[in-house]
mmCIF file of C-alpha atoms and ligand atoms in Angstrom:
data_model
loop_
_atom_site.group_PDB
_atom_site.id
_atom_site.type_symbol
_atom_site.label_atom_id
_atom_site.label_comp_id
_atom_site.label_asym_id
_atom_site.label_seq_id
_atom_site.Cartn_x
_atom_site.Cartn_y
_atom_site.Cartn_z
ATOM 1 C CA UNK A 245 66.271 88.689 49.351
ATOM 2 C CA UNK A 246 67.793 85.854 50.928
ATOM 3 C CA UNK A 247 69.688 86.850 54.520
ATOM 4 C CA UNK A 248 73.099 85.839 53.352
ATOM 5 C CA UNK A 249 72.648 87.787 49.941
ATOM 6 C CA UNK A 250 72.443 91.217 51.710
ATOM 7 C CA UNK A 251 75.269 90.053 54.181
ATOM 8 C CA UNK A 252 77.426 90.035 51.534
ATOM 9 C CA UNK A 253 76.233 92.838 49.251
ATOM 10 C CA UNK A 254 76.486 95.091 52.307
ATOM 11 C CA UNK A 255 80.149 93.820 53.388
ATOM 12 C CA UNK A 256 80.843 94.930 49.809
ATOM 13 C CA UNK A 257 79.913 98.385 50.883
ATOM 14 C CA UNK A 258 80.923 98.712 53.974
ATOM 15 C CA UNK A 259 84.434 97.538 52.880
ATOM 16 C CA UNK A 260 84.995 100.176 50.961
ATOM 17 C CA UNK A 261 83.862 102.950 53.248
ATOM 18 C CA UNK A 262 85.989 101.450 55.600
ATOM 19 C CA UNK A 263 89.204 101.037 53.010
ATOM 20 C CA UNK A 264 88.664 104.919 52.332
ATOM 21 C CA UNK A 265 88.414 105.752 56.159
ATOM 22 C CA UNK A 266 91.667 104.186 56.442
ATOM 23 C CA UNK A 267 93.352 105.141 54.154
ATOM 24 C CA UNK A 268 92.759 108.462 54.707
ATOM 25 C CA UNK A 269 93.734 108.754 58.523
ATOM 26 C CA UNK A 270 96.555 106.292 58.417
ATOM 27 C CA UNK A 271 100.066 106.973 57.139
ATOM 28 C CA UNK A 272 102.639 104.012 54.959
ATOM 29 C CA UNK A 273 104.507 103.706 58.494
ATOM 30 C CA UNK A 274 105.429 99.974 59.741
ATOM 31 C CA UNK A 275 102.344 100.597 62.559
ATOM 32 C CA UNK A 276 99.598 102.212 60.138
ATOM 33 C CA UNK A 277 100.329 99.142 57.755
ATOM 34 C CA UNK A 278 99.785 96.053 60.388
ATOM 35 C CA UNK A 279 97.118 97.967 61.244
ATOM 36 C CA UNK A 280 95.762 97.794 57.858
ATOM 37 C CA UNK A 281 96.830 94.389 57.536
ATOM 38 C CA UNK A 282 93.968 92.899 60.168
ATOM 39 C CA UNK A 283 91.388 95.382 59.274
ATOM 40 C CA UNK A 284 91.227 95.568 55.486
ATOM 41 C CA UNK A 285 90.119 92.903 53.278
ATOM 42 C CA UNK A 286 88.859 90.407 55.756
ATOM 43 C CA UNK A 287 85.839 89.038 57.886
ATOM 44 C CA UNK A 288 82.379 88.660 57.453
ATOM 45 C CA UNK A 289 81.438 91.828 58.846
ATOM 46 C CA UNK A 290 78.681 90.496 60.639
ATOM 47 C CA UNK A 291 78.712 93.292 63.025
ATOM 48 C CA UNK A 292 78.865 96.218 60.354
ATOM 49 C CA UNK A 293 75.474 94.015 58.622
ATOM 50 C CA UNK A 294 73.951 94.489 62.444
ATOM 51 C CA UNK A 295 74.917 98.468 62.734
ATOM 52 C CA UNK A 296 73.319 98.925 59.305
ATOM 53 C CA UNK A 297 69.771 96.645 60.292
ATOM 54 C CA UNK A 298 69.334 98.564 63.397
ATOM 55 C CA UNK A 299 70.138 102.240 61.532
ATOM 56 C CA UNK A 300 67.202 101.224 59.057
ATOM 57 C CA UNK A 301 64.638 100.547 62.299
ATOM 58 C CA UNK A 302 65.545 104.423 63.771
ATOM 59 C CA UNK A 303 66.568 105.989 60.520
ATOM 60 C CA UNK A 304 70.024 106.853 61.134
ATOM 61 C CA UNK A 305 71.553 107.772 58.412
ATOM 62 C CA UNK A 306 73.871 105.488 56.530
ATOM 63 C CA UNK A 307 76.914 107.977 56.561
ATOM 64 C CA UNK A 308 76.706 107.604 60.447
ATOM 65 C CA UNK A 309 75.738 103.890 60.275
ATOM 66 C CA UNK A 310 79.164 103.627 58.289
ATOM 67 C CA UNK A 311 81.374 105.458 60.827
ATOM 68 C CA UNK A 312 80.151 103.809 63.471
ATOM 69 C CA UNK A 313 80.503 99.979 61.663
ATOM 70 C CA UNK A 314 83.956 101.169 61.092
ATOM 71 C CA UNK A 315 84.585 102.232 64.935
ATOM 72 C CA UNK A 316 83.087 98.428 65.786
ATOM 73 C CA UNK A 317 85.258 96.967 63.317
ATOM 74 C CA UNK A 318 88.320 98.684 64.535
ATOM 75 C CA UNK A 319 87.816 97.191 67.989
ATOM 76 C CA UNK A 320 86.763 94.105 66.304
ATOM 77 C CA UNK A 321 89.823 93.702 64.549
ATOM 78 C CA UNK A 322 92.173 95.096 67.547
ATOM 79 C CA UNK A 323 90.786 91.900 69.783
ATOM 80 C CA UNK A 324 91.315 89.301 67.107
ATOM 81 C CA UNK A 325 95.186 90.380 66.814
ATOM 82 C CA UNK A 326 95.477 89.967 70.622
ATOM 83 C CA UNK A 327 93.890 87.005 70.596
ATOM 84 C CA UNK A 328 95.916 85.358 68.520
ATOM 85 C CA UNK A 329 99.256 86.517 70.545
ATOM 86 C CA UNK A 330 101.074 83.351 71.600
ATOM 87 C CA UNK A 331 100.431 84.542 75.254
ATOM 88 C CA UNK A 332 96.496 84.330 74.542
ATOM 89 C CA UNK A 333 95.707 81.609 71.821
ATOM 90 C CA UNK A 334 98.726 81.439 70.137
ATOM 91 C CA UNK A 335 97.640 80.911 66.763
ATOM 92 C CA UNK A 336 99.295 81.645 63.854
ATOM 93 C CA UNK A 337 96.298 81.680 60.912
ATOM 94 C CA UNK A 338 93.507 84.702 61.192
ATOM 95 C CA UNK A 339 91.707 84.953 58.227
ATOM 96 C CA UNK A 340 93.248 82.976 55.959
ATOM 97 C CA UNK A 341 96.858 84.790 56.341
ATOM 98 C CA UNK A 342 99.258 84.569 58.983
ATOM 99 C CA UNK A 343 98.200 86.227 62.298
ATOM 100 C CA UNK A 344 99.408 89.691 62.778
ATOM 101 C CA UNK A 345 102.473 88.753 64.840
ATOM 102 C CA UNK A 346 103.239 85.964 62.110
ATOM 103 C CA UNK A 347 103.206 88.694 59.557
ATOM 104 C CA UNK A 348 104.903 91.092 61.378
ATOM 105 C CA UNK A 349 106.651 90.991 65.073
ATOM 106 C CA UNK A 350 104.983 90.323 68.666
ATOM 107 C CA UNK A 351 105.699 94.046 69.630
ATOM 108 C CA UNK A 352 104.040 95.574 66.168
ATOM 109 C CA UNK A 353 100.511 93.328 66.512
ATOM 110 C CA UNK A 354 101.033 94.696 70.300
ATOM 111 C CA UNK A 355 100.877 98.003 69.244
ATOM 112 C CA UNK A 356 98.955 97.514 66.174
ATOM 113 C CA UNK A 357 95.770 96.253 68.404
ATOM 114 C CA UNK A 358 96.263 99.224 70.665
ATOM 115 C CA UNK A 359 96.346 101.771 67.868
ATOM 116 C CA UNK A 360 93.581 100.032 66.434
ATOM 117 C CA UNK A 361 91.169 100.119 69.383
ATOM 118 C CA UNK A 362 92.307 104.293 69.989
ATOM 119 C CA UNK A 363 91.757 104.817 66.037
ATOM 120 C CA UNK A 364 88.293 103.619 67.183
ATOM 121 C CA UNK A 365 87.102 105.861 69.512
ATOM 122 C CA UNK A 366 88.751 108.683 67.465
ATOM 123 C CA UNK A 367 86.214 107.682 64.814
ATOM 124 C CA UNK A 368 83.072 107.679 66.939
ATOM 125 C CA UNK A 369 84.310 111.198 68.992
ATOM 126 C CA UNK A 370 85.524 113.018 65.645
ATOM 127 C CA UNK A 371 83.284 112.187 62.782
ATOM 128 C CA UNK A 372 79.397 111.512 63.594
ATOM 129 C CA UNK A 373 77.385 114.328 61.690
ATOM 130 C CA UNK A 374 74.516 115.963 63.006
ATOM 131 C CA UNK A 375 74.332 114.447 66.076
ATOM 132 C CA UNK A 376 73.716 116.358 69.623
ATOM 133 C CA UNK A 377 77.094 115.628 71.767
ATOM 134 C CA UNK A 378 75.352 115.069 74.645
ATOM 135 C CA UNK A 379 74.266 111.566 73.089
ATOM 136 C CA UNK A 380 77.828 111.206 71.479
ATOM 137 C CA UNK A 381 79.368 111.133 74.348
ATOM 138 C CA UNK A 382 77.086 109.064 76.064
ATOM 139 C CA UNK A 383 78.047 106.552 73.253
ATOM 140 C CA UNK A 384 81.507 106.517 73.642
ATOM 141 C CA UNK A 385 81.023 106.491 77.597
ATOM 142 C CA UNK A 386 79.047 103.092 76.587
ATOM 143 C CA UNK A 387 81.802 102.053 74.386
ATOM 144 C CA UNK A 388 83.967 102.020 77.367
ATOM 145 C CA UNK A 389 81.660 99.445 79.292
ATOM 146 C CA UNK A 390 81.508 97.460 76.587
ATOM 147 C CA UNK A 391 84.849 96.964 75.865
ATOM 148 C CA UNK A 392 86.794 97.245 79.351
ATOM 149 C CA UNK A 393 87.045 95.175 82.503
ATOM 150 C CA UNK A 394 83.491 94.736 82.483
ATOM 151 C CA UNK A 395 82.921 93.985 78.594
ATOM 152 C CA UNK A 396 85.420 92.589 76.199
ATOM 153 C CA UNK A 397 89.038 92.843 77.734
ATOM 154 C CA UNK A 398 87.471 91.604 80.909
ATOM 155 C CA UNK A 399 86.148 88.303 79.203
ATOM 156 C CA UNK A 400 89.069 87.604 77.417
ATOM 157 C CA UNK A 401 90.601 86.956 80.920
ATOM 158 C CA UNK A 402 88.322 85.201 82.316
ATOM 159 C CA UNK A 403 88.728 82.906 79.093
ATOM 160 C CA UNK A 404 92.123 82.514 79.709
ATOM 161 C CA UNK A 405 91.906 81.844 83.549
ATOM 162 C CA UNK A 406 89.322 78.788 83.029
ATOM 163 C CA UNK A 407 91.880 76.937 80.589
ATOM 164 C CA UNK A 408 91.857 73.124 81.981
ATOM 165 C CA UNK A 409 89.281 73.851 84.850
ATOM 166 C CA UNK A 410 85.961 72.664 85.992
ATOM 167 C CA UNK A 411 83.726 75.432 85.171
ATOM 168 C CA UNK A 412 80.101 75.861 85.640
ATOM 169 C CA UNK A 413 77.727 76.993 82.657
ATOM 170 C CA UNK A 414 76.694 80.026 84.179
ATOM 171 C CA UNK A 415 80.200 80.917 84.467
ATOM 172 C CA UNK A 416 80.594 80.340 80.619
ATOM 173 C CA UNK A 417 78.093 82.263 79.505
ATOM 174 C CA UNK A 418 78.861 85.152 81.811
ATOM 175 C CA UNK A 419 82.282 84.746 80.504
ATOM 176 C CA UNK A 420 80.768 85.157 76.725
ATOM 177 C CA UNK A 421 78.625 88.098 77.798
ATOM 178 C CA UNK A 422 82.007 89.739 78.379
ATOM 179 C CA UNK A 423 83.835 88.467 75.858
ATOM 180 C CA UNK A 424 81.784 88.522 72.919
ATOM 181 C CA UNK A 425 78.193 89.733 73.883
ATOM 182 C CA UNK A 426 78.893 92.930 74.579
ATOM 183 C CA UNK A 427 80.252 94.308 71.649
ATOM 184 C CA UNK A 428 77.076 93.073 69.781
ATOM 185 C CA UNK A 429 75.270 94.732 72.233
ATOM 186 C CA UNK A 430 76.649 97.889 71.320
ATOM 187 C CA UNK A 431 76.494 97.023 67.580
ATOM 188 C CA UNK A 432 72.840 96.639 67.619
ATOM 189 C CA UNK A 433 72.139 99.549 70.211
ATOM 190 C CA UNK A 434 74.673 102.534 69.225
ATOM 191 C CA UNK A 435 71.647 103.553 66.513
ATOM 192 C CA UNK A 436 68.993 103.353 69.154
ATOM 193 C CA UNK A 437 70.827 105.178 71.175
ATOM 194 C CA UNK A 438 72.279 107.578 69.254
ATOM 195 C CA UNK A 439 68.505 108.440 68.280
ATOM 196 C CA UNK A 440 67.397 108.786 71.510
ATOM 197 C CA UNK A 441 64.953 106.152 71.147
ATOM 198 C CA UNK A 442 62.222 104.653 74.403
ATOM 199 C CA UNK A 443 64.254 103.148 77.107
ATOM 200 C CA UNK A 444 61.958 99.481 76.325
ATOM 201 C CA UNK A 445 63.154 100.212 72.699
ATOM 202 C CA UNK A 446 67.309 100.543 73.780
ATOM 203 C CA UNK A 447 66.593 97.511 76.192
ATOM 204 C CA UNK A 448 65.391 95.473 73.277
ATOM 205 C CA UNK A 449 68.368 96.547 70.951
ATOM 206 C CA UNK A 450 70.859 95.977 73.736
ATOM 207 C CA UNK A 451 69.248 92.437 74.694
ATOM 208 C CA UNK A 452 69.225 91.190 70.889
ATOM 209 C CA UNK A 453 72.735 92.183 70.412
ATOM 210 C CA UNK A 454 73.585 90.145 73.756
ATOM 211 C CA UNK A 455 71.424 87.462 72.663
ATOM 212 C CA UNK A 456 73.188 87.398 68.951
ATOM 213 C CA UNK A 457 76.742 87.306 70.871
ATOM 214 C CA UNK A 458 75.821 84.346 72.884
ATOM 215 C CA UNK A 459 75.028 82.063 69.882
ATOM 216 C CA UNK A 460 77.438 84.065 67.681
ATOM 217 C CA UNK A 461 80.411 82.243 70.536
ATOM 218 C CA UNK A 462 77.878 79.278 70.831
ATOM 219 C CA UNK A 463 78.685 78.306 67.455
ATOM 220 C CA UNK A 464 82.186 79.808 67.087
ATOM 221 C CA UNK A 465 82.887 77.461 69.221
ATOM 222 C CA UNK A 466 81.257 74.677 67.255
ATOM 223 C CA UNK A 467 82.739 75.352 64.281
ATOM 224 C CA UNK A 468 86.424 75.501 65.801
ATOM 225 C CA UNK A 469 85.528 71.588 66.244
ATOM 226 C CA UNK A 470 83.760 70.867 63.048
ATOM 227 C CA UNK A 471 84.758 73.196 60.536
ATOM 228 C CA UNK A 472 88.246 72.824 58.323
ATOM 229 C CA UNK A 473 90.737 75.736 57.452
ATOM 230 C CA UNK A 474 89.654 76.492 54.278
ATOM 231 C CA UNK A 475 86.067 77.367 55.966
ATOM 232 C CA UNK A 476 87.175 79.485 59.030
ATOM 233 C CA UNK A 477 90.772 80.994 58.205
ATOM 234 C CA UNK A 478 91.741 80.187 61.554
ATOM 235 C CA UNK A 479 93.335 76.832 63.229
ATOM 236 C CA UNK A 480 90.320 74.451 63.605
ATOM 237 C CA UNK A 481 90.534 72.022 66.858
ATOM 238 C CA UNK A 482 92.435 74.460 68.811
ATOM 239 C CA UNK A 483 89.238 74.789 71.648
ATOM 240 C CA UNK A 484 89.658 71.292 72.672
ATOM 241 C CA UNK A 485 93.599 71.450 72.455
ATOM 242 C CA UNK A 486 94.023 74.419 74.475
ATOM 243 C CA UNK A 487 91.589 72.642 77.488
ATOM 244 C CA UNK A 488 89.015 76.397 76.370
ATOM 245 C CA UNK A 489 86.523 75.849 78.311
ATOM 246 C CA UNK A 490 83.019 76.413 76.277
ATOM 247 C CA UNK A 491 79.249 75.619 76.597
ATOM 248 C CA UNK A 492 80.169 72.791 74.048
ATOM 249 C CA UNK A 493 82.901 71.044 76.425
ATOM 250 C CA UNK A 494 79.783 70.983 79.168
ATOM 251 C CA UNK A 495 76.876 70.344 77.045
ATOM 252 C CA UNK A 496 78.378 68.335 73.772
ATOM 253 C CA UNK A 497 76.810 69.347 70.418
ATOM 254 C CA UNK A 498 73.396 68.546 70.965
ATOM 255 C CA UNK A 499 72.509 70.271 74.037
ATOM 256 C CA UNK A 500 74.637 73.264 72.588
ATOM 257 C CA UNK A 501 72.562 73.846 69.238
ATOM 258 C CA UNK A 502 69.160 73.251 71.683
ATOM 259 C CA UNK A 503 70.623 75.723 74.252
ATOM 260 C CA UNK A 504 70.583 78.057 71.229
ATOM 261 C CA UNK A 505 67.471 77.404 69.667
ATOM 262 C CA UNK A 506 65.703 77.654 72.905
ATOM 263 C CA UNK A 507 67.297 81.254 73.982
ATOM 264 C CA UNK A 508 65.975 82.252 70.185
ATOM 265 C CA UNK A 509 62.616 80.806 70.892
ATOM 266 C CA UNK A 510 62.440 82.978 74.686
ATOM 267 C CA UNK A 511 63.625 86.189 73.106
ATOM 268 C CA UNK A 512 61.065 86.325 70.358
ATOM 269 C CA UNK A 513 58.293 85.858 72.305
ATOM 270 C CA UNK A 514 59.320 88.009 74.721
ATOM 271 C CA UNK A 515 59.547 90.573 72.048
ATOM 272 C CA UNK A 516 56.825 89.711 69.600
ATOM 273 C CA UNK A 517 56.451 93.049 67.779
ATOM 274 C CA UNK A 518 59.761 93.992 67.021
ATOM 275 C CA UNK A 519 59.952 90.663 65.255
ATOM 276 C CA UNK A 520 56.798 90.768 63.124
ATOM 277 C CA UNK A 521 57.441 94.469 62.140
ATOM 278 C CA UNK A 522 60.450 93.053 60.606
ATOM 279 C CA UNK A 523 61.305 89.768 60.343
ATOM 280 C CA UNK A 524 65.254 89.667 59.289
ATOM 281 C CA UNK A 525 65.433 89.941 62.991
ATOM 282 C CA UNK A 526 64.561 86.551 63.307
ATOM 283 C CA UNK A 527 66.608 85.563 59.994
ATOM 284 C CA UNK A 528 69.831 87.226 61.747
ATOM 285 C CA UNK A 529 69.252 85.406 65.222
ATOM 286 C CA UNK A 530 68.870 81.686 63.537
ATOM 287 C CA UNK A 531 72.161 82.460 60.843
ATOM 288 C CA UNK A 532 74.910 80.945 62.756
ATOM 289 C CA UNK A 533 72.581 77.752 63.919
ATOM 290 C CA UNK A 534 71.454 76.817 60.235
ATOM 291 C CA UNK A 535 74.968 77.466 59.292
ATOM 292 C CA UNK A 536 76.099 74.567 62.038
ATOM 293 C CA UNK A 537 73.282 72.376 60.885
ATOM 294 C CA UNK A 538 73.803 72.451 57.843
ATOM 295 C CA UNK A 539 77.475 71.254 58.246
ATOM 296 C CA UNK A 540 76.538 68.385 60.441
HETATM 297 C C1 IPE B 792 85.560 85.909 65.646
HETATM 298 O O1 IPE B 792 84.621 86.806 65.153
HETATM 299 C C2 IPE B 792 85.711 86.105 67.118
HETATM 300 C C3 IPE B 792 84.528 85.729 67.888
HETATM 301 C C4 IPE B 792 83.876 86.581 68.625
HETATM 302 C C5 IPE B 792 84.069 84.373 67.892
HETATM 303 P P1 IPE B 792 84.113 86.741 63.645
HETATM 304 O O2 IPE B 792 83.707 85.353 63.311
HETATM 305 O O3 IPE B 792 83.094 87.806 63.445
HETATM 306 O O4 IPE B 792 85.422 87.093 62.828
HETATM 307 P P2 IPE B 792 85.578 87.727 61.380
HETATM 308 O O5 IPE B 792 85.506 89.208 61.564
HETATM 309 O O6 IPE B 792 84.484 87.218 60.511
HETATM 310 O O7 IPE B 792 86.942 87.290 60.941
HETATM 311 C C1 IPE B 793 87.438 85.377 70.827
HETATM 312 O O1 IPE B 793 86.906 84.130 70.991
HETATM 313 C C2 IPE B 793 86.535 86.429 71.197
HETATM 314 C C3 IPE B 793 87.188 87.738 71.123
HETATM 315 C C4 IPE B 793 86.748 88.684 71.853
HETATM 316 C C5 IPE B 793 88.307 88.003 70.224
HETATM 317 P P1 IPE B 793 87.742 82.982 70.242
HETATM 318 O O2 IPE B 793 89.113 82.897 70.798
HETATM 319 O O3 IPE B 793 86.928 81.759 70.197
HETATM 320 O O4 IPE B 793 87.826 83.605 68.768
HETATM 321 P P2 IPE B 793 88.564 82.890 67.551
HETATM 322 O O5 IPE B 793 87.963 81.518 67.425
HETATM 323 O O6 IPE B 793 90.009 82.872 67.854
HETATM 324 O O7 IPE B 793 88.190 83.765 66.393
HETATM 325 MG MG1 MG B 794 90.121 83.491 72.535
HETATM 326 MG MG1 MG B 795 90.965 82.578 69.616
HETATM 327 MG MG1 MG B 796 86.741 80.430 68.523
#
């Protein structure tokens, strides 16, 4: 089946698991519902469609596959309200809709992303089934990395501090290793984990994830440039505006897309075997390119 066929068949799933999950734990209060707001009914889901491809390689079950989609999401959804506060990116379209603060107030999508991001970890420390705690917790002790100084939060500011400066690539794409990366990482590597898999085996899964984040911003980026409204939900040309700096403001368009294709090229040879025993590895890692081409 084509790769953006089971995308979207498995968004449809996971949507609803998700729309149950919170549903269930959240009450009608003014918090619970602009927490819904950014969570349900929205995005591609890309990193749910990455928990559920790496479950299938260790056999984790898809119950557990769910939870932790919906954990990822959470987090997911949590950094997309901050980043859209008008003391990050300031915009007011996520999604189609009005940003969270739009829709509600500054404090609310304040507190909305912070409940979101604890609702998280409640998921991933409360519900996994069957699965010894020692590895649990060494999960959410990961989770941590990924999404503190060092992963996430810590990107963000870097993003911020090299607005309208001279910044090297290797800055840039440590800045998107943070930033981005790193919650792919742990999309693609919770299963792996969680199953206790060969340490060359968790490397692998945490280097494609990191890999997929790279291009995944790569082309974010791109698309913020060439894309319209109607195609990204969000306010297209606000990179360049806001002086972001990105591997396209260094490299221009060109370089960018060969910067990608190359780093695709490196990875699957490195890892030659994982690729031929299943080959939507390779469909997932060239996704966001063809989609750029293709609009070009
Ligand atoms: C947007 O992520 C933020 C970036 C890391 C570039 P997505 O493009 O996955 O956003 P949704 O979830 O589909 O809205
Ligand atoms: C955001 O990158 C990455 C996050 C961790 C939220 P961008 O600022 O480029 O994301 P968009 O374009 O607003 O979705
Ligand atoms: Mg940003
Ligand atoms: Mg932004
Ligand atoms: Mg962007």
């Amino acid at each position: 089946m084509e790769i953006n066929t089971l995308i979207n068949q498995h968004k449809l799933k996971f949507d609803k698991f998700y729309n149950k999950v919170l549903n269930k734990k959240l009450d009608k209060s003014l918090l619970a519902r602009a927490m819904k707001y950014s969570s349900i009914n929205g995005g591609k889901r890309i990193r749910a469609f990455l928990v559920s491809q790496s479950s299938k390689m260790v056999n984790l079950s898809s119950k557990n596959a769910m939870l932790i989609s919906s954990c990822i999401e959470s987090i997911h959804a949590y950094s997309l309200i901050h980043d859209d506060l008008p003391s990050m990116d300031n915009d007011d379209f996520r999604r189609g809709k009005l940003s969270n603060h739009k829709k509600f107030s500054e404090a609310t999508a304040i507190l909305a992303g912070d409940a979101l991001h604890d609702f998280a970890f409640q998921l991933i420390s409360e519900n996994l089934n069957n699965i010894n705690p020692k590895q649990n917790l060494k999960l959410i002790s990961y989770l941590t990395n990924c999404t503190g100084h060092d992963g996430l939060a810590g990107g963000q500011s870097l993003d911020l501090l090299y607005e309208n400066k001279k910044i090297s690539k290797k800055k840039i794409i440590e800045m998107y290793n943070k930033k981005t990366s790193k919650l792919f990482e742990f999309s693609f590597s919770a299963p792996f984990i969680l199953k206790k898999e060969s340490f060359r085996r968790i490397n692998f899964s945490k280097n494609y994830g990191s890999v997929f984040g790279i291009i995944f911003q790569i082309t974010d980026d791109i698309l913020d440039e060439i894309n319209s409204f109607k195609e990204i939900g969000k306010t297209p040309g606000k990179d360049k505006k806001q002086g972001k700096r990105t591997l396209l403001s260094v490299l221009g368009q060109k370089k960018a897309i060969n910067f990608c294709e190359q780093l695709t090229a490196d990875f699957i040879k490195k890892y030659k075997s994982e690729f031929k025993q299943n080959p939507i590895l390779e469909d997932m890692l060239s996704l966001n390119i063809k989609k750029v081409k293709k609009i070009n």
